[in-house]
Amino acid sequence: MAPMNDVDDLSERIDALEMRLTYQDVTIETLNQTITAQWQQIDALTRQVAALRERLQEAESHATGPANEPPPHY
């Protein structure tokens, strides 16, 4: 009867390992999706910062007087 118990034990171990692998695959896929979404957000924010920097430079080039001069009402 010992061989049957060995087969059952091995079968249980294989099932447990397969469950672990499935869990790891799902976790890796979730992490990949999260990282991809974060990189997309970073890219969008980087483009926004670049656009704002351009607008600021344009506004500064059209401004009169020194850049750090307070407005006349002070």
JSON list of C-alpha atoms in Angstrom, two decimals:
[
{"chain": "A", "resi": 1, "resn": "MET", "atom": "CA", "xyz": [0.00, 0.00, 0.00]},
{"chain": "A", "resi": 2, "resn": "ALA", "atom": "CA", "xyz": [2.93, 2.32, 0.35]},
{"chain": "A", "resi": 3, "resn": "PRO", "atom": "CA", "xyz": [3.27, 2.95, -3.42]},
{"chain": "A", "resi": 4, "resn": "MET", "atom": "CA", "xyz": [-0.30, 4.28, -3.63]},
{"chain": "A", "resi": 5, "resn": "ASN", "atom": "CA", "xyz": [0.37, 6.72, -0.81]},
{"chain": "A", "resi": 6, "resn": "ASP", "atom": "CA", "xyz": [3.52, 7.90, -2.58]},
{"chain": "A", "resi": 7, "resn": "VAL", "atom": "CA", "xyz": [1.54, 8.54, -5.75]},
{"chain": "A", "resi": 8, "resn": "ASP", "atom": "CA", "xyz": [-1.13, 10.43, -3.82]},
{"chain": "A", "resi": 9, "resn": "ASP", "atom": "CA", "xyz": [1.52, 12.50, -2.03]},
{"chain": "A", "resi": 10, "resn": "LEU", "atom": "CA", "xyz": [3.27, 13.32, -5.29]},
{"chain": "A", "resi": 11, "resn": "SER", "atom": "CA", "xyz": [-0.03, 14.22, -6.91]},
{"chain": "A", "resi": 12, "resn": "GLU", "atom": "CA", "xyz": [-0.86, 16.60, -4.07]},
{"chain": "A", "resi": 13, "resn": "ARG", "atom": "CA", "xyz": [2.58, 18.20, -4.29]},
{"chain": "A", "resi": 14, "resn": "ILE", "atom": "CA", "xyz": [2.22, 18.64, -8.04]},
{"chain": "A", "resi": 15, "resn": "ASP", "atom": "CA", "xyz": [-1.20, 20.24, -7.57]},
{"chain": "A", "resi": 16, "resn": "ALA", "atom": "CA", "xyz": [0.21, 22.61, -4.96]},
{"chain": "A", "resi": 17, "resn": "LEU", "atom": "CA", "xyz": [3.11, 23.58, -7.23]},
{"chain": "A", "resi": 18, "resn": "GLU", "atom": "CA", "xyz": [0.75, 24.18, -10.15]},
{"chain": "A", "resi": 19, "resn": "MET", "atom": "CA", "xyz": [-1.40, 26.45, -7.98]},
{"chain": "A", "resi": 20, "resn": "ARG", "atom": "CA", "xyz": [1.70, 28.41, -6.93]},
{"chain": "A", "resi": 21, "resn": "LEU", "atom": "CA", "xyz": [2.78, 28.82, -10.55]},
{"chain": "A", "resi": 22, "resn": "THR", "atom": "CA", "xyz": [-0.68, 30.00, -11.55]},
{"chain": "A", "resi": 23, "resn": "TYR", "atom": "CA", "xyz": [-0.69, 32.51, -8.69]},
{"chain": "A", "resi": 24, "resn": "GLN", "atom": "CA", "xyz": [2.76, 33.76, -9.69]},
{"chain": "A", "resi": 25, "resn": "ASP", "atom": "CA", "xyz": [1.69, 34.13, -13.33]},
{"chain": "A", "resi": 26, "resn": "VAL", "atom": "CA", "xyz": [-1.38, 36.13, -12.33]},
{"chain": "A", "resi": 27, "resn": "THR", "atom": "CA", "xyz": [0.69, 38.30, -9.97]},
{"chain": "A", "resi": 28, "resn": "ILE", "atom": "CA", "xyz": [3.31, 38.99, -12.65]},
{"chain": "A", "resi": 29, "resn": "GLU", "atom": "CA", "xyz": [0.61, 39.92, -15.17]},
{"chain": "A", "resi": 30, "resn": "THR", "atom": "CA", "xyz": [-1.02, 42.27, -12.66]},
{"chain": "A", "resi": 31, "resn": "LEU", "atom": "CA", "xyz": [2.32, 43.91, -11.90]},
{"chain": "A", "resi": 32, "resn": "ASN", "atom": "CA", "xyz": [3.05, 44.32, -15.62]},
{"chain": "A", "resi": 33, "resn": "GLN", "atom": "CA", "xyz": [-0.31, 46.01, -16.14]},
{"chain": "A", "resi": 34, "resn": "THR", "atom": "CA", "xyz": [0.29, 48.32, -13.18]},
{"chain": "A", "resi": 35, "resn": "ILE", "atom": "CA", "xyz": [3.78, 49.25, -14.37]},
{"chain": "A", "resi": 36, "resn": "THR", "atom": "CA", "xyz": [2.51, 49.90, -17.90]},
{"chain": "A", "resi": 37, "resn": "ALA", "atom": "CA", "xyz": [-0.24, 52.18, -16.58]},
{"chain": "A", "resi": 38, "resn": "GLN", "atom": "CA", "xyz": [2.24, 54.05, -14.40]},
{"chain": "A", "resi": 39, "resn": "TRP", "atom": "CA", "xyz": [4.64, 54.58, -17.31]},
{"chain": "A", "resi": 40, "resn": "GLN", "atom": "CA", "xyz": [1.75, 55.92, -19.39]},
{"chain": "A", "resi": 41, "resn": "GLN", "atom": "CA", "xyz": [0.91, 58.38, -16.61]},
{"chain": "A", "resi": 42, "resn": "ILE", "atom": "CA", "xyz": [4.56, 59.41, -16.31]},
{"chain": "A", "resi": 43, "resn": "ASP", "atom": "CA", "xyz": [4.75, 59.95, -20.07]},
{"chain": "A", "resi": 44, "resn": "ALA", "atom": "CA", "xyz": [1.58, 62.07, -20.08]},
{"chain": "A", "resi": 45, "resn": "LEU", "atom": "CA", "xyz": [2.81, 64.16, -17.15]},
{"chain": "A", "resi": 46, "resn": "THR", "atom": "CA", "xyz": [6.21, 64.62, -18.80]},
{"chain": "A", "resi": 47, "resn": "ARG", "atom": "CA", "xyz": [4.50, 65.93, -21.93]},
{"chain": "A", "resi": 48, "resn": "GLN", "atom": "CA", "xyz": [2.36, 68.28, -19.82]},
{"chain": "A", "resi": 49, "resn": "VAL", "atom": "CA", "xyz": [5.43, 69.63, -18.02]},
{"chain": "A", "resi": 50, "resn": "ALA", "atom": "CA", "xyz": [7.19, 70.21, -21.36]},
{"chain": "A", "resi": 51, "resn": "ALA", "atom": "CA", "xyz": [4.15, 72.07, -22.73]},
{"chain": "A", "resi": 52, "resn": "LEU", "atom": "CA", "xyz": [3.92, 74.22, -19.59]},
{"chain": "A", "resi": 53, "resn": "ARG", "atom": "CA", "xyz": [7.65, 74.96, -19.78]},
{"chain": "A", "resi": 54, "resn": "GLU", "atom": "CA", "xyz": [7.22, 76.14, -23.37]},
{"chain": "A", "resi": 55, "resn": "ARG", "atom": "CA", "xyz": [4.27, 78.34, -22.40]},
{"chain": "A", "resi": 56, "resn": "LEU", "atom": "CA", "xyz": [6.27, 79.82, -19.53]},
{"chain": "A", "resi": 57, "resn": "GLN", "atom": "CA", "xyz": [9.23, 80.58, -21.77]},
{"chain": "A", "resi": 58, "resn": "GLU", "atom": "CA", "xyz": [6.91, 82.18, -24.32]},
{"chain": "A", "resi": 59, "resn": "ALA", "atom": "CA", "xyz": [5.24, 84.31, -21.65]},
{"chain": "A", "resi": 60, "resn": "GLU", "atom": "CA", "xyz": [8.61, 85.37, -20.25]},
{"chain": "A", "resi": 61, "resn": "SER", "atom": "CA", "xyz": [9.82, 86.36, -23.71]},
{"chain": "A", "resi": 62, "resn": "HIS", "atom": "CA", "xyz": [6.77, 88.61, -24.19]},
{"chain": "A", "resi": 63, "resn": "ALA", "atom": "CA", "xyz": [6.93, 90.12, -20.71]},
{"chain": "A", "resi": 64, "resn": "THR", "atom": "CA", "xyz": [8.27, 93.64, -20.23]},
{"chain": "A", "resi": 65, "resn": "GLY", "atom": "CA", "xyz": [10.90, 94.50, -17.66]},
{"chain": "A", "resi": 66, "resn": "PRO", "atom": "CA", "xyz": [13.06, 92.16, -15.59]},
{"chain": "A", "resi": 67, "resn": "ALA", "atom": "CA", "xyz": [11.68, 88.68, -14.90]},
{"chain": "A", "resi": 68, "resn": "ASN", "atom": "CA", "xyz": [11.77, 89.10, -11.10]},
{"chain": "A", "resi": 69, "resn": "GLU", "atom": "CA", "xyz": [10.34, 92.62, -10.96]},
{"chain": "A", "resi": 70, "resn": "PRO", "atom": "CA", "xyz": [7.14, 92.84, -8.87]},
{"chain": "A", "resi": 71, "resn": "PRO", "atom": "CA", "xyz": [4.02, 94.13, -10.60]},
{"chain": "A", "resi": 72, "resn": "PRO", "atom": "CA", "xyz": [3.51, 97.94, -10.58]},
{"chain": "A", "resi": 73, "resn": "HIS", "atom": "CA", "xyz": [0.78, 97.88, -7.94]},
{"chain": "A", "resi": 74, "resn": "TYR", "atom": "CA", "xyz": [3.27, 96.94, -5.18]}
]
